[in-house]
Amino acid sequence: MRAASGDSDVDVVARAVTDLTRRTRFPVAFGGLLHDGAVHVSAVAGARTHQLDALVVEAGRGLGGRAVIETRPRLTLDYRTAKGITHDYDRMVLGEGIATLFAVPIVVAGAPRGVLYCGSWGQAPVAEIAARPAFAIADEVAAELRIRDEIARRLQQRTDHLAGQLPAAAQEELRETYAELRSIAAGVQDADLRARLGRLEERLAALSAAESAVDVELETALSPRETDVLACAALGSTNAEIGIALGVKETTVKSYLASAMAKLDASTRHSAVAKARRAGILP
């Protein structure tokens, strides 16, 4: 198994801020996570000054603070004259020379967790096509934070159970989370993000493995799609339901399932799931 990522939540935001300047038309980007009722800006990209460094935005204050309270994006084409927001942070924002400012909240399970900002030095209209990448990046960050939260919760839960065995209900929830994570990762185009999600999947699968787990040697490793299908099958999903979840045809699901069963030397899907769990492939 590959080493688990040592990245922190702050590292996740830093990568997102860099992505904003790469994938959107905005030259300046910054962002941070919500702590104690305020967004603490921890990453800045493309700025010409240091005015935005270590900026702390209180919930409800400024453009980003409004985005946090309302859990929806906020935009102003002329920050200096913007109405409907407080101007607590004019010195920093205008000091950087920003005119157009776009704030997109990071929302996890319906709750705000931070804000990503995009800005430009001149007034510029923001069409949907320009905003869409920012929405996508915020969604990617939210998905990764949610997964990290789940892993942290499971690790704590396992620590609390000295025997190393999760209760049946918790085990089933873990399997559902793993299957959902596989579905999310299957639709991610960014290779780096897929790799990070893959490391999180491995950590999640390892949480349910007993210390005395049986090692199963596989002549051929399962492909990502074969693992996706088995993860869904482990939840009792039908081929049709798996196809809908993964966005593939039912005949394709049958093909992946048959291939996985052959590699695992299993005569039924249930046997294949059991062997995959013993091998540490599935939780």
mmCIF file of C-alpha atoms in Angstrom:
data_model
loop_
_atom_site.group_PDB
_atom_site.id
_atom_site.type_symbol
_atom_site.label_atom_id
_atom_site.label_comp_id
_atom_site.label_asym_id
_atom_site.label_seq_id
_atom_site.Cartn_x
_atom_site.Cartn_y
_atom_site.Cartn_z
ATOM 1 C CA MET A 1 0.000 0.000 0.000
ATOM 2 C CA ARG A 2 1.212 3.437 -0.827
ATOM 3 C CA ALA A 3 2.024 5.788 2.035
ATOM 4 C CA ALA A 4 -0.925 7.838 3.198
ATOM 5 C CA SER A 5 -0.840 11.496 2.296
ATOM 6 C CA GLY A 6 0.434 13.753 5.054
ATOM 7 C CA ASP A 7 -1.337 16.751 3.593
ATOM 8 C CA SER A 8 -3.380 18.956 5.885
ATOM 9 C CA ASP A 9 -6.679 20.712 5.163
ATOM 10 C CA VAL A 10 -4.643 23.896 4.667
ATOM 11 C CA ASP A 11 -2.617 22.139 1.952
ATOM 12 C CA VAL A 12 -5.869 21.221 0.196
ATOM 13 C CA VAL A 13 -6.889 24.887 0.134
ATOM 14 C CA ALA A 14 -3.444 25.963 -1.087
ATOM 15 C CA ARG A 15 -3.683 23.638 -4.085
ATOM 16 C CA ALA A 16 -7.189 24.929 -4.808
ATOM 17 C CA VAL A 17 -5.997 28.543 -4.795
ATOM 18 C CA THR A 18 -3.248 27.687 -7.276
ATOM 19 C CA ASP A 19 -5.828 25.886 -9.430
ATOM 20 C CA LEU A 20 -8.045 28.976 -9.427
ATOM 21 C CA THR A 21 -5.402 31.069 -11.188
ATOM 22 C CA ARG A 22 -4.710 28.207 -13.593
ATOM 23 C CA ARG A 23 -8.285 27.204 -14.451
ATOM 24 C CA THR A 24 -10.118 30.548 -14.309
ATOM 25 C CA ARG A 25 -9.544 33.908 -15.984
ATOM 26 C CA PHE A 26 -8.878 35.652 -12.674
ATOM 27 C CA PRO A 27 -5.235 36.686 -12.086
ATOM 28 C CA VAL A 28 -5.505 36.795 -8.277
ATOM 29 C CA ALA A 29 -6.812 34.077 -5.968
ATOM 30 C CA PHE A 30 -6.787 33.511 -2.231
ATOM 31 C CA GLY A 31 -8.683 31.475 0.313
ATOM 32 C CA GLY A 32 -8.855 29.906 3.729
ATOM 33 C CA LEU A 33 -10.863 27.795 6.124
ATOM 34 C CA LEU A 34 -13.401 28.813 8.743
ATOM 35 C CA HIS A 35 -12.186 28.704 12.355
ATOM 36 C CA ASP A 36 -13.932 30.218 15.379
ATOM 37 C CA GLY A 37 -16.367 32.204 13.252
ATOM 38 C CA ALA A 38 -13.812 33.665 10.845
ATOM 39 C CA VAL A 39 -12.137 32.697 7.578
ATOM 40 C CA HIS A 40 -8.364 32.680 7.995
ATOM 41 C CA VAL A 41 -6.740 33.248 4.604
ATOM 42 C CA SER A 42 -3.849 30.808 4.363
ATOM 43 C CA ALA A 43 -3.035 30.836 0.644
ATOM 44 C CA VAL A 44 -2.606 33.605 -1.927
ATOM 45 C CA ALA A 45 -1.657 33.266 -5.605
ATOM 46 C CA GLY A 46 -0.959 35.910 -8.239
ATOM 47 C CA ALA A 47 -1.000 38.914 -5.882
ATOM 48 C CA ARG A 48 1.273 41.879 -6.534
ATOM 49 C CA THR A 49 1.457 42.915 -2.882
ATOM 50 C CA HIS A 50 1.340 41.256 0.546
ATOM 51 C CA GLN A 51 -1.879 43.004 1.565
ATOM 52 C CA LEU A 52 -3.907 39.769 1.514
ATOM 53 C CA ASP A 53 -1.456 37.697 3.545
ATOM 54 C CA ALA A 54 -2.975 36.373 6.795
ATOM 55 C CA LEU A 55 -6.268 38.204 6.163
ATOM 56 C CA VAL A 56 -8.978 37.186 8.681
ATOM 57 C CA VAL A 57 -12.580 37.662 7.527
ATOM 58 C CA GLU A 58 -15.329 37.527 10.121
ATOM 59 C CA ALA A 59 -18.527 35.670 9.172
ATOM 60 C CA GLY A 60 -21.050 38.168 7.838
ATOM 61 C CA ARG A 61 -18.422 40.851 7.174
ATOM 62 C CA GLY A 62 -17.147 41.786 3.742
ATOM 63 C CA LEU A 63 -17.922 39.855 0.561
ATOM 64 C CA GLY A 64 -16.494 36.554 1.793
ATOM 65 C CA GLY A 65 -18.240 36.868 5.120
ATOM 66 C CA ARG A 66 -21.552 37.243 3.292
ATOM 67 C CA ALA A 67 -20.758 34.145 1.243
ATOM 68 C CA VAL A 68 -20.156 32.225 4.480
ATOM 69 C CA ILE A 69 -23.443 33.305 6.067
ATOM 70 C CA GLU A 70 -25.501 32.714 2.937
ATOM 71 C CA THR A 71 -23.546 29.601 1.788
ATOM 72 C CA ARG A 72 -23.698 30.854 -1.789
ATOM 73 C CA PRO A 73 -21.297 32.728 -4.086
ATOM 74 C CA ARG A 74 -21.081 36.523 -3.930
ATOM 75 C CA LEU A 75 -19.773 38.846 -6.640
ATOM 76 C CA THR A 76 -18.984 42.537 -6.946
ATOM 77 C CA LEU A 77 -17.697 44.128 -10.131
ATOM 78 C CA ASP A 78 -16.518 47.243 -8.302
ATOM 79 C CA TYR A 79 -15.443 46.442 -4.763
ATOM 80 C CA ARG A 80 -14.759 50.059 -3.834
ATOM 81 C CA THR A 81 -18.400 51.139 -4.371
ATOM 82 C CA ALA A 82 -20.103 47.831 -3.589
ATOM 83 C CA LYS A 83 -23.291 48.128 -1.575
ATOM 84 C CA GLY A 84 -24.763 45.370 0.548
ATOM 85 C CA ILE A 85 -21.432 44.404 2.124
ATOM 86 C CA THR A 86 -19.368 45.900 4.899
ATOM 87 C CA HIS A 87 -16.044 47.440 3.956
ATOM 88 C CA ASP A 88 -13.999 46.223 6.916
ATOM 89 C CA TYR A 89 -11.288 44.888 4.604
ATOM 90 C CA ASP A 90 -10.950 47.754 2.136
ATOM 91 C CA ARG A 91 -7.374 48.445 3.169
ATOM 92 C CA MET A 92 -6.288 44.930 2.205
ATOM 93 C CA VAL A 93 -8.473 44.344 -0.850
ATOM 94 C CA LEU A 94 -8.105 47.802 -2.352
ATOM 95 C CA GLY A 95 -4.472 47.844 -1.281
ATOM 96 C CA GLU A 96 -3.957 44.917 -3.647
ATOM 97 C CA GLY A 97 -5.775 46.961 -6.288
ATOM 98 C CA ILE A 98 -8.657 44.507 -6.686
ATOM 99 C CA ALA A 99 -11.781 45.830 -8.396
ATOM 100 C CA THR A 100 -13.771 42.716 -9.334
ATOM 101 C CA LEU A 101 -14.011 40.167 -6.512
ATOM 102 C CA PHE A 102 -15.738 36.792 -6.559
ATOM 103 C CA ALA A 103 -16.185 34.780 -3.336
ATOM 104 C CA VAL A 104 -17.224 31.106 -3.468
ATOM 105 C CA PRO A 105 -17.928 29.324 -0.176
ATOM 106 C CA ILE A 106 -16.636 25.831 0.521
ATOM 107 C CA VAL A 107 -19.706 23.997 1.801
ATOM 108 C CA VAL A 108 -19.424 20.559 3.410
ATOM 109 C CA ALA A 109 -22.612 18.714 4.376
ATOM 110 C CA GLY A 110 -24.563 21.957 4.189
ATOM 111 C CA ALA A 111 -22.208 23.878 6.486
ATOM 112 C CA PRO A 112 -19.632 26.506 5.426
ATOM 113 C CA ARG A 113 -16.017 25.454 5.897
ATOM 114 C CA GLY A 114 -14.157 28.226 4.129
ATOM 115 C CA VAL A 115 -14.063 30.601 1.174
ATOM 116 C CA LEU A 116 -12.179 30.743 -2.114
ATOM 117 C CA TYR A 117 -11.740 34.167 -3.695
ATOM 118 C CA CYS A 118 -10.977 35.185 -7.288
ATOM 119 C CA GLY A 119 -10.115 38.756 -8.149
ATOM 120 C CA SER A 120 -8.969 41.041 -10.941
ATOM 121 C CA TRP A 121 -7.392 44.471 -10.850
ATOM 122 C CA GLY A 122 -9.849 45.954 -13.320
ATOM 123 C CA GLN A 123 -13.623 45.814 -13.517
ATOM 124 C CA ALA A 124 -14.602 42.804 -15.600
ATOM 125 C CA PRO A 125 -17.957 41.116 -16.244
ATOM 126 C CA VAL A 126 -18.113 37.536 -14.958
ATOM 127 C CA ALA A 127 -20.074 35.197 -17.200
ATOM 128 C CA GLU A 128 -21.168 31.727 -16.132
ATOM 129 C CA ILE A 129 -18.447 30.136 -18.248
ATOM 130 C CA ALA A 130 -15.822 32.063 -16.269
ATOM 131 C CA ALA A 131 -17.389 31.242 -12.899
ATOM 132 C CA ARG A 132 -17.949 27.546 -13.556
ATOM 133 C CA PRO A 133 -14.317 26.464 -12.897
ATOM 134 C CA ALA A 134 -14.388 28.253 -9.538
ATOM 135 C CA PHE A 135 -17.567 26.394 -8.589
ATOM 136 C CA ALA A 136 -15.963 23.099 -9.638
ATOM 137 C CA ILE A 137 -12.820 23.747 -7.587
ATOM 138 C CA ALA A 138 -14.872 24.656 -4.506
ATOM 139 C CA ASP A 139 -16.864 21.425 -4.938
ATOM 140 C CA GLU A 140 -13.645 19.409 -5.242
ATOM 141 C CA VAL A 141 -12.285 20.930 -2.046
ATOM 142 C CA ALA A 142 -15.578 20.262 -0.248
ATOM 143 C CA ALA A 143 -15.553 16.623 -1.391
ATOM 144 C CA GLU A 144 -11.980 16.112 -0.226
ATOM 145 C CA LEU A 145 -12.629 17.779 3.138
ATOM 146 C CA ARG A 146 -15.734 15.642 3.664
ATOM 147 C CA ILE A 147 -13.728 12.502 2.972
ATOM 148 C CA ARG A 148 -10.928 13.658 5.271
ATOM 149 C CA ASP A 149 -13.509 14.346 7.984
ATOM 150 C CA GLU A 150 -14.897 10.844 7.609
ATOM 151 C CA ILE A 151 -11.471 9.258 7.788
ATOM 152 C CA ALA A 152 -10.584 11.278 10.893
ATOM 153 C CA ARG A 153 -13.853 10.239 12.503
ATOM 154 C CA ARG A 154 -13.255 6.598 11.666
ATOM 155 C CA LEU A 155 -9.703 6.704 12.962
ATOM 156 C CA GLN A 156 -10.961 8.133 16.240
ATOM 157 C CA GLN A 157 -13.704 5.532 16.355
ATOM 158 C CA ARG A 158 -11.221 2.746 15.828
ATOM 159 C CA THR A 159 -8.991 4.165 18.538
ATOM 160 C CA ASP A 160 -11.974 4.128 20.869
ATOM 161 C CA HIS A 161 -12.533 0.440 20.155
ATOM 162 C CA LEU A 162 -9.426 -1.194 21.517
ATOM 163 C CA ALA A 163 -10.294 -4.528 19.961
ATOM 164 C CA GLY A 164 -9.828 -2.960 16.557
ATOM 165 C CA GLN A 165 -13.279 -4.102 15.383
ATOM 166 C CA LEU A 166 -15.901 -1.571 14.314
ATOM 167 C CA PRO A 167 -19.556 -2.174 15.290
ATOM 168 C CA ALA A 168 -21.661 -3.701 12.509
ATOM 169 C CA ALA A 169 -23.599 -0.489 11.845
ATOM 170 C CA ALA A 170 -20.402 1.567 11.674
ATOM 171 C CA GLN A 171 -18.799 -1.018 9.399
ATOM 172 C CA GLU A 172 -21.730 -0.808 6.985
ATOM 173 C CA GLU A 173 -21.599 2.994 6.989
ATOM 174 C CA LEU A 174 -17.885 2.861 6.267
ATOM 175 C CA ARG A 175 -18.541 0.609 3.270
ATOM 176 C CA GLU A 176 -21.204 2.988 1.976
ATOM 177 C CA THR A 177 -18.787 5.902 2.344
ATOM 178 C CA TYR A 178 -16.079 3.983 0.512
ATOM 179 C CA ALA A 179 -18.415 3.132 -2.375
ATOM 180 C CA GLU A 180 -19.525 6.760 -2.620
ATOM 181 C CA LEU A 181 -15.915 7.915 -2.620
ATOM 182 C CA ARG A 182 -15.128 5.508 -5.467
ATOM 183 C CA SER A 183 -18.065 6.960 -7.426
ATOM 184 C CA ILE A 184 -16.855 10.520 -6.840
ATOM 185 C CA ALA A 185 -13.282 9.696 -7.807
ATOM 186 C CA ALA A 186 -14.454 7.975 -11.002
ATOM 187 C CA GLY A 187 -15.818 11.276 -12.296
ATOM 188 C CA VAL A 188 -12.799 13.422 -11.409
ATOM 189 C CA GLN A 189 -10.727 14.516 -14.411
ATOM 190 C CA ASP A 190 -7.779 16.038 -12.550
ATOM 191 C CA ALA A 191 -5.046 13.385 -12.231
ATOM 192 C CA ASP A 192 -3.507 14.868 -9.070
ATOM 193 C CA LEU A 193 -6.869 14.995 -7.316
ATOM 194 C CA ARG A 194 -7.636 11.404 -8.378
ATOM 195 C CA ALA A 195 -4.309 10.324 -6.902
ATOM 196 C CA ARG A 196 -5.061 12.085 -3.608
ATOM 197 C CA LEU A 197 -8.517 10.524 -3.482
ATOM 198 C CA GLY A 198 -6.898 7.146 -4.159
ATOM 199 C CA ARG A 199 -4.685 7.534 -1.103
ATOM 200 C CA LEU A 200 -7.724 8.460 0.981
ATOM 201 C CA GLU A 201 -9.539 5.364 -0.317
ATOM 202 C CA GLU A 202 -6.674 3.169 0.827
ATOM 203 C CA ARG A 203 -6.766 4.694 4.283
ATOM 204 C CA LEU A 204 -10.529 4.226 4.460
ATOM 205 C CA ALA A 205 -10.282 0.581 3.391
ATOM 206 C CA ALA A 206 -7.547 -0.041 5.954
ATOM 207 C CA LEU A 207 -9.719 1.193 8.821
ATOM 208 C CA SER A 208 -11.839 -1.959 8.789
ATOM 209 C CA ALA A 209 -9.003 -4.428 8.379
ATOM 210 C CA ALA A 210 -8.423 -6.520 11.486
ATOM 211 C CA GLU A 211 -4.823 -6.999 12.522
ATOM 212 C CA SER A 212 -5.234 -10.720 11.878
ATOM 213 C CA ALA A 213 -6.622 -10.258 8.378
ATOM 214 C CA VAL A 214 -5.845 -13.068 5.937
ATOM 215 C CA ASP A 215 -3.478 -12.150 3.140
ATOM 216 C CA VAL A 216 -4.815 -13.005 -0.298
ATOM 217 C CA GLU A 217 -2.358 -13.115 -3.154
ATOM 218 C CA LEU A 218 -3.843 -11.924 -6.447
ATOM 219 C CA GLU A 219 -2.173 -12.967 -9.672
ATOM 220 C CA THR A 220 -3.526 -9.827 -11.327
ATOM 221 C CA ALA A 221 -4.531 -6.658 -9.529
ATOM 222 C CA LEU A 222 -8.084 -5.448 -9.938
ATOM 223 C CA SER A 223 -8.569 -2.462 -12.209
ATOM 224 C CA PRO A 224 -10.059 0.744 -10.754
ATOM 225 C CA ARG A 225 -13.396 0.060 -12.461
ATOM 226 C CA GLU A 226 -13.485 -3.533 -11.199
ATOM 227 C CA THR A 227 -12.938 -2.194 -7.688
ATOM 228 C CA ASP A 228 -15.684 0.399 -8.214
ATOM 229 C CA VAL A 229 -18.149 -2.290 -9.247
ATOM 230 C CA LEU A 230 -17.234 -4.581 -6.338
ATOM 231 C CA ALA A 231 -17.548 -1.699 -3.855
ATOM 232 C CA CYS A 232 -21.101 -1.095 -5.040
ATOM 233 C CA ALA A 233 -21.890 -4.816 -5.161
ATOM 234 C CA ALA A 234 -20.743 -5.069 -1.545
ATOM 235 C CA LEU A 235 -23.665 -2.800 -0.634
ATOM 236 C CA GLY A 236 -26.129 -5.168 -2.274
ATOM 237 C CA SER A 237 -26.699 -2.965 -5.324
ATOM 238 C CA THR A 238 -28.056 -4.578 -8.485
ATOM 239 C CA ASN A 239 -26.175 -4.346 -11.763
ATOM 240 C CA ALA A 240 -28.624 -1.697 -12.934
ATOM 241 C CA GLU A 241 -28.110 0.357 -9.756
ATOM 242 C CA ILE A 242 -24.341 0.053 -10.071
ATOM 243 C CA GLY A 243 -24.534 1.244 -13.671
ATOM 244 C CA ILE A 244 -26.490 4.334 -12.631
ATOM 245 C CA ALA A 245 -24.089 5.098 -9.773
ATOM 246 C CA LEU A 246 -21.008 4.792 -11.983
ATOM 247 C CA GLY A 247 -22.501 6.192 -15.178
ATOM 248 C CA VAL A 248 -21.949 3.058 -17.264
ATOM 249 C CA LYS A 249 -24.192 0.541 -19.018
ATOM 250 C CA GLU A 250 -25.510 -2.508 -17.178
ATOM 251 C CA THR A 251 -23.721 -4.801 -19.661
ATOM 252 C CA THR A 252 -20.471 -3.001 -18.820
ATOM 253 C CA VAL A 253 -21.091 -3.619 -15.118
ATOM 254 C CA LYS A 254 -21.565 -7.340 -15.814
ATOM 255 C CA SER A 255 -18.298 -7.428 -17.740
ATOM 256 C CA TYR A 256 -16.317 -5.743 -14.950
ATOM 257 C CA LEU A 257 -17.930 -7.961 -12.343
ATOM 258 C CA ALA A 258 -17.126 -11.134 -14.291
ATOM 259 C CA SER A 259 -13.527 -10.015 -14.734
ATOM 260 C CA ALA A 260 -13.149 -9.250 -11.015
ATOM 261 C CA MET A 261 -14.652 -12.626 -10.071
ATOM 262 C CA ALA A 262 -12.231 -14.395 -12.403
ATOM 263 C CA LYS A 263 -9.216 -12.592 -10.951
ATOM 264 C CA LEU A 264 -10.378 -13.392 -7.422
ATOM 265 C CA ASP A 265 -11.207 -16.993 -8.360
ATOM 266 C CA ALA A 266 -14.733 -16.481 -7.037
ATOM 267 C CA SER A 267 -17.880 -18.175 -8.355
ATOM 268 C CA THR A 268 -20.298 -15.536 -7.024
ATOM 269 C CA ARG A 269 -20.244 -11.809 -6.443
ATOM 270 C CA HIS A 270 -20.617 -12.387 -2.698
ATOM 271 C CA SER A 271 -17.556 -14.618 -2.693
ATOM 272 C CA ALA A 272 -15.650 -12.022 -4.729
ATOM 273 C CA VAL A 273 -16.545 -9.304 -2.216
ATOM 274 C CA ALA A 274 -15.439 -11.511 0.681
ATOM 275 C CA LYS A 275 -12.081 -12.266 -0.956
ATOM 276 C CA ALA A 276 -11.549 -8.602 -1.829
ATOM 277 C CA ARG A 277 -12.110 -7.694 1.798
ATOM 278 C CA ARG A 278 -9.652 -10.297 3.020
ATOM 279 C CA ALA A 279 -7.140 -8.925 0.547
ATOM 280 C CA GLY A 280 -7.617 -5.420 1.925
ATOM 281 C CA ILE A 281 -9.047 -4.148 -1.370
ATOM 282 C CA LEU A 282 -12.461 -3.356 0.106
ATOM 283 C CA PRO A 283 -13.421 -2.284 3.643
#
